[in-house]
Amino acid sequence: MLDIFFERLRRKTRTVPFPAKAPVLPERFRGRPVFDQGVCSGLRATDWSAAVAVCPSRALRLNDGTPELDMGRCLFCGRCAEVAPAGALRFGNDWRLAASRREDLILAPGRDAAPEVVPTALAGGAFFRSFKLRQVSAAGCGACEADLNVLGTIVFDLPRFGMDYTASPRHADALVITGTVPRNMHDALMKADRAIARPRAIIAVGACACSGGVFAAPEGQTSPQRNLGAVPHLEVDLFIPGCVPHPYTILDGLLRFIGRKTPMK
């Protein structure tokens, strides 16, 4: 018994201090993309052709000659920044990627501030101290699911915020969706949603759930097995992009959604 006690003292606290302190992330972490407005203003549409062509999920595109990067589709592979005109585009280290509105995930020169998360109408009330999540993997690859599971470990300790995963949707306040939601998972997802008491929240985690990601059918084409994520089926209240989103990104989005403050960059 004494050995266990002393070993516990030796290990000290393993839970991260977030949100009391900003997270310490490795140098190779790719956070929110940033356009250099000064450099971009002197570029032509043709200067972006190589960067647009190399994007595997068609997240980078041109809108009337102006580059736009859709974080909802972005895999954060960094290929576009590698071949873009020097200094025009880079991936910063800002972990705050979550947004309440899908359009806020689309960045452009002069429009690449951290997206806004609008607290749920029950923030500060029913959800502030108790926010139970039912996670559904709608054809996810397992990566987003793994990072969601990590939040329940001693490192992040999700239950200290009153948040946890439930075994049944009947006990949940929110439905957390990962994956592209193809035809074979559609009915199961909708049954889980109908089982949750109202009011409830819908949260899309990862590029697949936000937009279909790399598996989305090209524009103008349709396929029951290459869907656009949760959006065509449910009204999403919170988008958490990434492939995969870092646990800090997920936790930051969840906390801001229930009305809790998180540190700035």
mmCIF file of C-alpha atoms in Angstrom:
data_model
loop_
_atom_site.group_PDB
_atom_site.id
_atom_site.type_symbol
_atom_site.label_atom_id
_atom_site.label_comp_id
_atom_site.label_asym_id
_atom_site.label_seq_id
_atom_site.Cartn_x
_atom_site.Cartn_y
_atom_site.Cartn_z
ATOM 1 C CA MET A 1 0.000 0.000 0.000
ATOM 2 C CA LEU A 2 2.817 2.416 0.842
ATOM 3 C CA ASP A 3 4.516 1.599 -2.459
ATOM 4 C CA ILE A 4 1.365 2.626 -4.334
ATOM 5 C CA PHE A 5 1.144 5.853 -2.330
ATOM 6 C CA PHE A 6 4.763 6.856 -2.996
ATOM 7 C CA GLU A 7 4.488 5.934 -6.677
ATOM 8 C CA ARG A 8 1.461 8.222 -6.941
ATOM 9 C CA LEU A 9 3.440 11.059 -5.391
ATOM 10 C CA ARG A 10 6.313 10.425 -7.771
ATOM 11 C CA ARG A 11 4.099 10.606 -10.843
ATOM 12 C CA LYS A 12 2.536 13.901 -9.721
ATOM 13 C CA THR A 13 -0.332 15.480 -11.644
ATOM 14 C CA ARG A 14 -0.772 14.210 -15.185
ATOM 15 C CA THR A 15 -3.867 16.220 -16.153
ATOM 16 C CA VAL A 16 -3.175 19.189 -18.434
ATOM 17 C CA PRO A 17 -3.949 22.662 -16.999
ATOM 18 C CA PHE A 18 -6.072 23.629 -20.021
ATOM 19 C CA PRO A 19 -8.191 25.790 -20.062
ATOM 20 C CA ALA A 20 -6.512 27.621 -17.175
ATOM 21 C CA LYS A 21 -3.373 27.817 -19.345
ATOM 22 C CA ALA A 22 -2.815 27.741 -23.091
ATOM 23 C CA PRO A 23 -1.629 24.363 -24.397
ATOM 24 C CA VAL A 24 1.972 23.701 -25.333
ATOM 25 C CA LEU A 25 1.981 22.175 -28.802
ATOM 26 C CA PRO A 26 4.887 20.714 -30.806
ATOM 27 C CA GLU A 27 6.502 22.771 -33.555
ATOM 28 C CA ARG A 28 5.226 20.421 -36.251
ATOM 29 C CA PHE A 29 1.594 20.988 -35.196
ATOM 30 C CA ARG A 30 -0.461 22.430 -38.050
ATOM 31 C CA GLY A 31 -3.169 24.745 -36.823
ATOM 32 C CA ARG A 32 -5.327 27.362 -38.487
ATOM 33 C CA PRO A 33 -4.113 28.363 -41.987
ATOM 34 C CA VAL A 34 -3.044 31.985 -42.423
ATOM 35 C CA PHE A 35 -2.916 33.996 -45.656
ATOM 36 C CA ASP A 36 -0.441 36.878 -45.918
ATOM 37 C CA GLN A 37 -2.688 39.604 -47.281
ATOM 38 C CA GLY A 38 0.243 41.716 -48.437
ATOM 39 C CA VAL A 39 1.770 38.911 -50.490
ATOM 40 C CA CYS A 40 -1.593 37.704 -51.806
ATOM 41 C CA SER A 41 -2.573 41.152 -53.064
ATOM 42 C CA GLY A 42 0.231 41.051 -55.619
ATOM 43 C CA LEU A 43 -0.583 37.592 -56.978
ATOM 44 C CA ARG A 44 -2.663 36.519 -59.958
ATOM 45 C CA ALA A 45 -5.070 33.606 -60.077
ATOM 46 C CA THR A 46 -2.598 31.569 -62.145
ATOM 47 C CA ASP A 47 -0.039 31.848 -59.355
ATOM 48 C CA TRP A 48 -2.270 29.603 -57.225
ATOM 49 C CA SER A 49 -2.811 26.888 -59.827
ATOM 50 C CA ALA A 50 -0.173 24.528 -58.436
ATOM 51 C CA ALA A 51 -1.443 24.847 -54.863
ATOM 52 C CA VAL A 52 -5.056 24.297 -55.932
ATOM 53 C CA ALA A 53 -4.123 21.250 -58.007
ATOM 54 C CA VAL A 54 -2.134 19.555 -55.237
ATOM 55 C CA CYS A 55 -4.919 19.709 -52.600
ATOM 56 C CA PRO A 56 -6.237 16.132 -52.144
ATOM 57 C CA SER A 57 -9.629 17.192 -50.750
ATOM 58 C CA ARG A 58 -10.277 20.256 -52.957
ATOM 59 C CA ALA A 59 -10.233 22.447 -49.859
ATOM 60 C CA LEU A 60 -8.237 25.182 -51.605
ATOM 61 C CA ARG A 61 -10.034 26.869 -54.463
ATOM 62 C CA LEU A 62 -10.277 30.169 -56.302
ATOM 63 C CA ASN A 63 -13.302 32.425 -55.995
ATOM 64 C CA ASP A 64 -13.172 35.145 -58.655
ATOM 65 C CA GLY A 65 -9.391 34.856 -58.578
ATOM 66 C CA THR A 66 -9.171 35.053 -54.779
ATOM 67 C CA PRO A 67 -7.880 31.970 -52.947
ATOM 68 C CA GLU A 68 -10.168 30.416 -50.350
ATOM 69 C CA LEU A 69 -9.325 27.564 -48.022
ATOM 70 C CA ASP A 70 -12.179 25.539 -46.567
ATOM 71 C CA MET A 71 -11.077 24.200 -43.177
ATOM 72 C CA GLY A 72 -14.156 21.983 -43.201
ATOM 73 C CA ARG A 73 -12.584 20.005 -46.052
ATOM 74 C CA CYS A 74 -8.909 20.570 -45.259
ATOM 75 C CA LEU A 75 -6.772 17.579 -44.234
ATOM 76 C CA PHE A 76 -4.050 19.873 -42.858
ATOM 77 C CA CYS A 77 -1.481 17.961 -44.894
ATOM 78 C CA GLY A 78 0.335 21.227 -45.709
ATOM 79 C CA ARG A 79 0.896 20.432 -49.385
ATOM 80 C CA CYS A 80 -0.746 23.640 -50.587
ATOM 81 C CA ALA A 81 1.529 25.794 -48.422
ATOM 82 C CA GLU A 82 4.582 23.973 -49.784
ATOM 83 C CA VAL A 83 3.856 24.836 -53.421
ATOM 84 C CA ALA A 84 1.996 28.140 -52.974
ATOM 85 C CA PRO A 85 3.842 31.381 -53.799
ATOM 86 C CA ALA A 86 6.487 32.056 -51.150
ATOM 87 C CA GLY A 87 5.018 33.513 -47.975
ATOM 88 C CA ALA A 88 1.447 33.595 -49.277
ATOM 89 C CA LEU A 89 0.055 30.764 -47.176
ATOM 90 C CA ARG A 90 1.220 28.996 -44.057
ATOM 91 C CA PHE A 91 -0.214 26.827 -41.326
ATOM 92 C CA GLY A 92 -0.010 28.504 -37.936
ATOM 93 C CA ASN A 93 -0.179 26.923 -34.488
ATOM 94 C CA ASP A 94 -3.609 28.183 -33.429
ATOM 95 C CA TRP A 95 -5.657 25.212 -32.208
ATOM 96 C CA ARG A 96 -8.955 27.159 -32.168
ATOM 97 C CA LEU A 97 -10.657 25.801 -35.279
ATOM 98 C CA ALA A 98 -14.228 25.083 -34.142
ATOM 99 C CA ALA A 99 -17.095 27.159 -35.537
ATOM 100 C CA SER A 100 -20.828 27.389 -35.116
ATOM 101 C CA ARG A 101 -21.438 28.271 -38.770
ATOM 102 C CA ARG A 102 -20.171 26.227 -41.698
ATOM 103 C CA GLU A 103 -19.293 29.356 -43.699
ATOM 104 C CA ASP A 104 -16.966 30.560 -40.928
ATOM 105 C CA LEU A 105 -14.616 27.674 -41.752
ATOM 106 C CA ILE A 106 -13.832 29.215 -45.145
ATOM 107 C CA LEU A 107 -10.723 31.390 -44.923
ATOM 108 C CA ALA A 108 -9.344 33.924 -47.405
ATOM 109 C CA PRO A 109 -6.782 36.764 -47.400
ATOM 110 C CA GLY A 110 -7.951 39.265 -44.808
ATOM 111 C CA ARG A 111 -10.516 36.777 -43.547
ATOM 112 C CA ASP A 112 -8.585 34.207 -41.551
ATOM 113 C CA ALA A 113 -9.325 35.074 -37.928
ATOM 114 C CA ALA A 114 -10.235 32.338 -35.471
ATOM 115 C CA PRO A 115 -13.809 31.156 -36.162
ATOM 116 C CA GLU A 116 -16.475 32.049 -33.645
ATOM 117 C CA VAL A 117 -18.298 29.516 -31.500
ATOM 118 C CA VAL A 118 -21.704 30.753 -30.412
ATOM 119 C CA PRO A 119 -22.577 29.216 -27.035
ATOM 120 C CA THR A 120 -25.664 27.042 -27.095
ATOM 121 C CA ALA A 121 -28.879 28.607 -25.843
ATOM 122 C CA LEU A 122 -28.542 26.444 -22.724
ATOM 123 C CA ALA A 123 -24.981 27.599 -21.992
ATOM 124 C CA GLY A 124 -24.691 28.726 -18.397
ATOM 125 C CA GLY A 125 -27.759 26.638 -17.626
ATOM 126 C CA ALA A 126 -28.537 22.980 -18.130
ATOM 127 C CA PHE A 127 -25.436 22.219 -20.205
ATOM 128 C CA PHE A 128 -22.926 24.285 -18.244
ATOM 129 C CA ARG A 129 -22.211 21.664 -15.574
ATOM 130 C CA SER A 130 -23.567 18.546 -17.235
ATOM 131 C CA PHE A 131 -23.152 17.904 -20.963
ATOM 132 C CA LYS A 132 -23.456 14.260 -21.979
ATOM 133 C CA LEU A 133 -22.356 13.104 -25.422
ATOM 134 C CA ARG A 134 -23.409 10.185 -27.578
ATOM 135 C CA GLN A 135 -20.798 9.480 -30.238
ATOM 136 C CA VAL A 136 -21.748 7.817 -33.529
ATOM 137 C CA SER A 137 -19.085 6.689 -35.974
ATOM 138 C CA ALA A 138 -20.880 6.996 -39.310
ATOM 139 C CA ALA A 139 -18.210 5.256 -41.400
ATOM 140 C CA GLY A 140 -15.302 7.005 -39.721
ATOM 141 C CA CYS A 141 -11.794 5.628 -40.166
ATOM 142 C CA GLY A 142 -11.189 5.514 -36.403
ATOM 143 C CA ALA A 143 -8.795 8.445 -36.113
ATOM 144 C CA CYS A 144 -11.316 11.068 -34.964
ATOM 145 C CA GLU A 145 -12.892 8.457 -32.720
ATOM 146 C CA ALA A 146 -9.482 7.813 -31.141
ATOM 147 C CA ASP A 147 -8.918 11.491 -30.352
ATOM 148 C CA LEU A 148 -12.414 11.733 -28.887
ATOM 149 C CA ASN A 149 -11.578 8.767 -26.661
ATOM 150 C CA VAL A 150 -8.313 10.425 -25.602
ATOM 151 C CA LEU A 151 -10.334 13.208 -23.984
ATOM 152 C CA GLY A 152 -11.569 10.701 -21.438
ATOM 153 C CA THR A 153 -8.085 9.762 -20.255
ATOM 154 C CA ILE A 154 -6.327 11.176 -17.212
ATOM 155 C CA VAL A 155 -4.416 13.618 -19.437
ATOM 156 C CA PHE A 156 -7.468 15.630 -20.525
ATOM 157 C CA ASP A 157 -10.000 14.326 -17.977
ATOM 158 C CA LEU A 158 -13.172 15.343 -19.821
ATOM 159 C CA PRO A 159 -15.486 14.461 -16.886
ATOM 160 C CA ARG A 160 -13.975 17.285 -14.776
ATOM 161 C CA PHE A 161 -16.015 19.661 -16.950
ATOM 162 C CA GLY A 162 -19.219 17.677 -16.479
ATOM 163 C CA MET A 163 -18.843 16.176 -19.960
ATOM 164 C CA ASP A 164 -18.731 12.464 -20.698
ATOM 165 C CA TYR A 165 -19.861 9.866 -23.221
ATOM 166 C CA THR A 166 -23.038 7.905 -22.644
ATOM 167 C CA ALA A 167 -23.806 4.303 -23.569
ATOM 168 C CA SER A 168 -27.289 5.222 -24.780
ATOM 169 C CA PRO A 169 -28.544 8.212 -26.790
ATOM 170 C CA ARG A 170 -31.470 8.413 -24.365
ATOM 171 C CA HIS A 171 -29.056 9.720 -21.732
ATOM 172 C CA ALA A 172 -27.315 12.209 -24.030
ATOM 173 C CA ASP A 173 -27.550 15.966 -24.534
ATOM 174 C CA ALA A 174 -25.652 15.997 -27.827
ATOM 175 C CA LEU A 175 -24.918 13.747 -30.768
ATOM 176 C CA VAL A 176 -21.247 13.724 -31.810
ATOM 177 C CA ILE A 177 -20.828 12.542 -35.398
ATOM 178 C CA THR A 178 -17.682 11.310 -37.126
ATOM 179 C CA GLY A 179 -17.452 9.924 -40.645
ATOM 180 C CA THR A 180 -19.041 10.766 -43.983
ATOM 181 C CA VAL A 181 -22.522 9.365 -43.172
ATOM 182 C CA PRO A 182 -22.959 7.088 -46.200
ATOM 183 C CA ARG A 183 -26.194 5.293 -47.029
ATOM 184 C CA ASN A 184 -25.422 2.259 -44.882
ATOM 185 C CA MET A 185 -25.073 4.398 -41.732
ATOM 186 C CA HIS A 186 -27.864 6.873 -42.397
ATOM 187 C CA ASP A 187 -30.688 4.987 -40.659
ATOM 188 C CA ALA A 188 -28.591 4.150 -37.599
ATOM 189 C CA LEU A 189 -27.571 7.787 -37.214
ATOM 190 C CA MET A 190 -31.128 9.071 -37.537
ATOM 191 C CA LYS A 191 -32.407 6.522 -35.005
ATOM 192 C CA ALA A 192 -29.774 7.686 -32.526
ATOM 193 C CA ASP A 193 -30.826 11.285 -33.097
ATOM 194 C CA ARG A 194 -34.517 10.544 -32.579
ATOM 195 C CA ALA A 195 -33.711 8.817 -29.277
ATOM 196 C CA ILE A 196 -32.116 11.944 -27.771
ATOM 197 C CA ALA A 197 -34.420 14.157 -25.719
ATOM 198 C CA ARG A 198 -34.936 17.718 -26.947
ATOM 199 C CA PRO A 199 -33.339 20.193 -26.794
ATOM 200 C CA ARG A 200 -30.188 18.559 -28.078
ATOM 201 C CA ALA A 201 -27.071 19.595 -29.987
ATOM 202 C CA ILE A 202 -25.451 18.124 -33.117
ATOM 203 C CA ILE A 203 -21.646 18.227 -33.259
ATOM 204 C CA ALA A 204 -19.632 17.266 -36.359
ATOM 205 C CA VAL A 205 -16.038 16.247 -35.622
ATOM 206 C CA GLY A 206 -13.444 15.885 -38.362
ATOM 207 C CA ALA A 207 -13.336 16.755 -42.055
ATOM 208 C CA CYS A 208 -15.494 13.758 -43.017
ATOM 209 C CA ALA A 209 -18.373 14.780 -40.750
ATOM 210 C CA CYS A 210 -18.028 18.485 -41.630
ATOM 211 C CA SER A 211 -17.994 18.080 -45.408
ATOM 212 C CA GLY A 212 -17.210 14.549 -46.548
ATOM 213 C CA GLY A 213 -13.508 15.376 -46.536
ATOM 214 C CA VAL A 214 -11.332 13.538 -49.015
ATOM 215 C CA PHE A 215 -14.153 11.037 -49.630
ATOM 216 C CA ALA A 216 -16.716 13.609 -50.812
ATOM 217 C CA ALA A 217 -17.878 13.211 -54.386
ATOM 218 C CA PRO A 218 -16.554 15.889 -56.768
ATOM 219 C CA GLU A 219 -18.773 18.905 -57.335
ATOM 220 C CA GLY A 220 -21.642 18.108 -59.665
ATOM 221 C CA GLN A 221 -21.512 14.384 -58.907
ATOM 222 C CA THR A 222 -23.519 12.369 -56.399
ATOM 223 C CA SER A 223 -22.971 9.031 -54.726
ATOM 224 C CA PRO A 224 -24.823 7.388 -51.808
ATOM 225 C CA GLN A 225 -21.506 6.103 -50.491
ATOM 226 C CA ARG A 226 -19.526 9.330 -50.901
ATOM 227 C CA ASN A 227 -21.561 11.731 -48.879
ATOM 228 C CA LEU A 228 -21.035 15.254 -47.571
ATOM 229 C CA GLY A 229 -21.006 14.370 -43.888
ATOM 230 C CA ALA A 230 -23.650 15.300 -41.357
ATOM 231 C CA VAL A 231 -24.885 18.524 -42.966
ATOM 232 C CA PRO A 232 -27.311 17.023 -45.533
ATOM 233 C CA HIS A 233 -29.069 15.046 -42.803
ATOM 234 C CA LEU A 234 -29.008 17.145 -39.632
ATOM 235 C CA GLU A 235 -28.678 20.789 -38.640
ATOM 236 C CA VAL A 236 -25.194 20.960 -37.139
ATOM 237 C CA ASP A 237 -24.667 23.253 -34.140
ATOM 238 C CA LEU A 238 -20.887 22.913 -33.873
ATOM 239 C CA PHE A 239 -18.249 22.103 -36.493
ATOM 240 C CA ILE A 240 -14.831 20.873 -35.308
ATOM 241 C CA PRO A 241 -12.655 20.495 -38.427
ATOM 242 C CA GLY A 242 -9.393 18.645 -38.893
ATOM 243 C CA CYS A 243 -8.035 15.320 -40.100
ATOM 244 C CA VAL A 244 -7.768 14.535 -37.352
ATOM 245 C CA PRO A 245 -8.597 17.443 -35.023
ATOM 246 C CA HIS A 246 -6.207 17.675 -32.097
ATOM 247 C CA PRO A 247 -7.751 16.828 -28.692
ATOM 248 C CA TYR A 248 -7.169 20.465 -27.674
ATOM 249 C CA THR A 249 -9.153 21.600 -30.710
ATOM 250 C CA ILE A 250 -12.052 19.332 -29.782
ATOM 251 C CA LEU A 251 -11.963 20.278 -26.114
ATOM 252 C CA ASP A 252 -11.749 24.001 -26.921
ATOM 253 C CA GLY A 253 -14.797 23.767 -29.180
ATOM 254 C CA LEU A 254 -16.839 21.830 -26.624
ATOM 255 C CA LEU A 255 -15.985 24.194 -23.788
ATOM 256 C CA ARG A 256 -16.810 27.321 -25.760
ATOM 257 C CA PHE A 257 -20.037 25.715 -26.922
ATOM 258 C CA ILE A 258 -21.297 25.311 -23.353
ATOM 259 C CA GLY A 259 -20.252 28.853 -22.451
ATOM 260 C CA ARG A 260 -16.888 28.288 -20.758
ATOM 261 C CA LYS A 261 -13.918 30.508 -21.477
ATOM 262 C CA THR A 262 -10.759 29.120 -23.048
ATOM 263 C CA PRO A 263 -7.383 30.843 -23.441
ATOM 264 C CA MET A 264 -6.494 32.892 -26.465
ATOM 265 C CA LYS A 265 -3.416 32.050 -28.498
#
